[in-house]
C-alpha cells in the first residue's frame, strides 16, 4: 500500500475536507478519506485555515469481536478473508458496494457506519490495544494473504463451522449448473496445510467431506461438492449473518 503520509492531495479531497472538517465526526472523516490518517487530515485542515466546530470522539467498539462465540467467529472468518488488521489497531474491510448491506451488519454490531466511496463500501475502526492483542493471538507478522494466521482458537466443534462459513463468504464461491453444485475456497499456496486442517476438522466434527489440493496456479483449494455435505452447510447458515446472495444458490437443495 502507498504510504499515506506522502499521498498528494487532490482538488476533490481538499473540497471534501472543507465540507467535512467543521462538523463531521472522526468516524465519518476516516470513512470519507480511507487512504488518510486522522493526523494527516488535521495537518491539512490547519494549513487551509479550517477550524472544527465540534469535539471529536472515537465512536464504536470492537468488544463484539473480542468475545469469541458463534456470531463473532463468523465475522472473524470473514475478516481473515477480506479484512485487514494493522499494527496500529485499525480494522479495515473494503468490499464492492453491492455488499454494503452485508457489511452494515458488522458495522451495526460495532456501533459504527459504513461509507460508500465510488464502487466500494468501507468499514473502518481503530483500537490499538485490541489490534495488538489479536495480532499476537493470530501471530500475524507477514500479510495473511501469503502466510496463514494461527487459527487454532476457532478449531472447536462450536466455532469451526461459523468461522468456515465466514471464510467462504469472504474468499469462497458457490458454483451452480443444472445438476451440479460446488463450493470452493481458493487461497495462496502457503495456505495448503491450514486448509487441510480445516478439512480434517470439518470431517471430524460435522462429517463434511472436503477435497484439498494444489492447483496448477500454485494456489491451495478446498472443495465441497456433494449434496449431503452442502445441505449440512445450508441448514447451519441461518445461525449466522451469512451473505445471502452467495448461499441462495443452495435454495434448491
Short mmCIF file of N, CA and C in Angstrom, two decimals, residues 61 64 101-114 123:
data_model
loop_
_atom_site.label_atom_id
_atom_site.label_comp_id
_atom_site.label_asym_id
_atom_site.label_seq_id
_atom_site.Cartn_x
_atom_site.Cartn_y
_atom_site.Cartn_z
N UNK A 61 -17.02 0.33 19.07
CA UNK A 61 -16.23 -0.52 19.95
C UNK A 61 -16.00 -1.87 19.27
N UNK A 64 -17.42 -6.62 20.46
CA UNK A 64 -18.12 -7.76 19.86
C UNK A 64 -17.13 -8.80 19.33
N UNK A 101 -25.02 -3.89 2.33
CA UNK A 101 -25.98 -4.36 3.33
C UNK A 101 -25.37 -5.42 4.23
N UNK A 102 -24.52 -6.26 3.65
CA UNK A 102 -23.87 -7.29 4.45
C UNK A 102 -22.85 -6.68 5.41
N UNK A 103 -22.02 -5.79 4.91
CA UNK A 103 -21.01 -5.17 5.77
C UNK A 103 -21.65 -4.31 6.85
N UNK A 104 -22.82 -3.77 6.56
CA UNK A 104 -23.54 -2.97 7.54
C UNK A 104 -23.94 -3.80 8.76
N UNK A 105 -24.15 -5.11 8.56
CA UNK A 105 -24.48 -5.98 9.69
C UNK A 105 -23.36 -5.94 10.73
N UNK A 106 -22.10 -6.03 10.27
CA UNK A 106 -20.97 -5.97 11.19
C UNK A 106 -20.82 -4.56 11.75
N UNK A 107 -20.99 -3.56 10.91
CA UNK A 107 -20.87 -2.17 11.37
C UNK A 107 -21.84 -1.89 12.52
N UNK A 108 -23.06 -2.40 12.39
CA UNK A 108 -24.05 -2.20 13.45
C UNK A 108 -23.62 -2.86 14.76
N UNK A 109 -23.01 -4.03 14.65
CA UNK A 109 -22.54 -4.73 15.84
C UNK A 109 -21.39 -3.98 16.52
N UNK A 110 -20.63 -3.22 15.74
CA UNK A 110 -19.50 -2.46 16.27
C UNK A 110 -19.88 -1.03 16.66
N UNK A 111 -21.12 -0.64 16.33
CA UNK A 111 -21.58 0.69 16.68
C UNK A 111 -21.05 1.78 15.77
N UNK A 112 -20.77 1.44 14.51
CA UNK A 112 -20.28 2.42 13.55
C UNK A 112 -21.13 2.32 12.28
N UNK A 113 -20.74 3.07 11.27
CA UNK A 113 -21.43 3.01 9.98
C UNK A 113 -20.41 2.72 8.88
N UNK A 114 -20.89 2.20 7.78
CA UNK A 114 -20.03 2.01 6.61
C UNK A 114 -20.06 3.29 5.78
N UNK A 123 -15.57 -0.30 5.83
CA UNK A 123 -15.72 -0.30 7.29
C UNK A 123 -14.34 -0.03 7.87
#
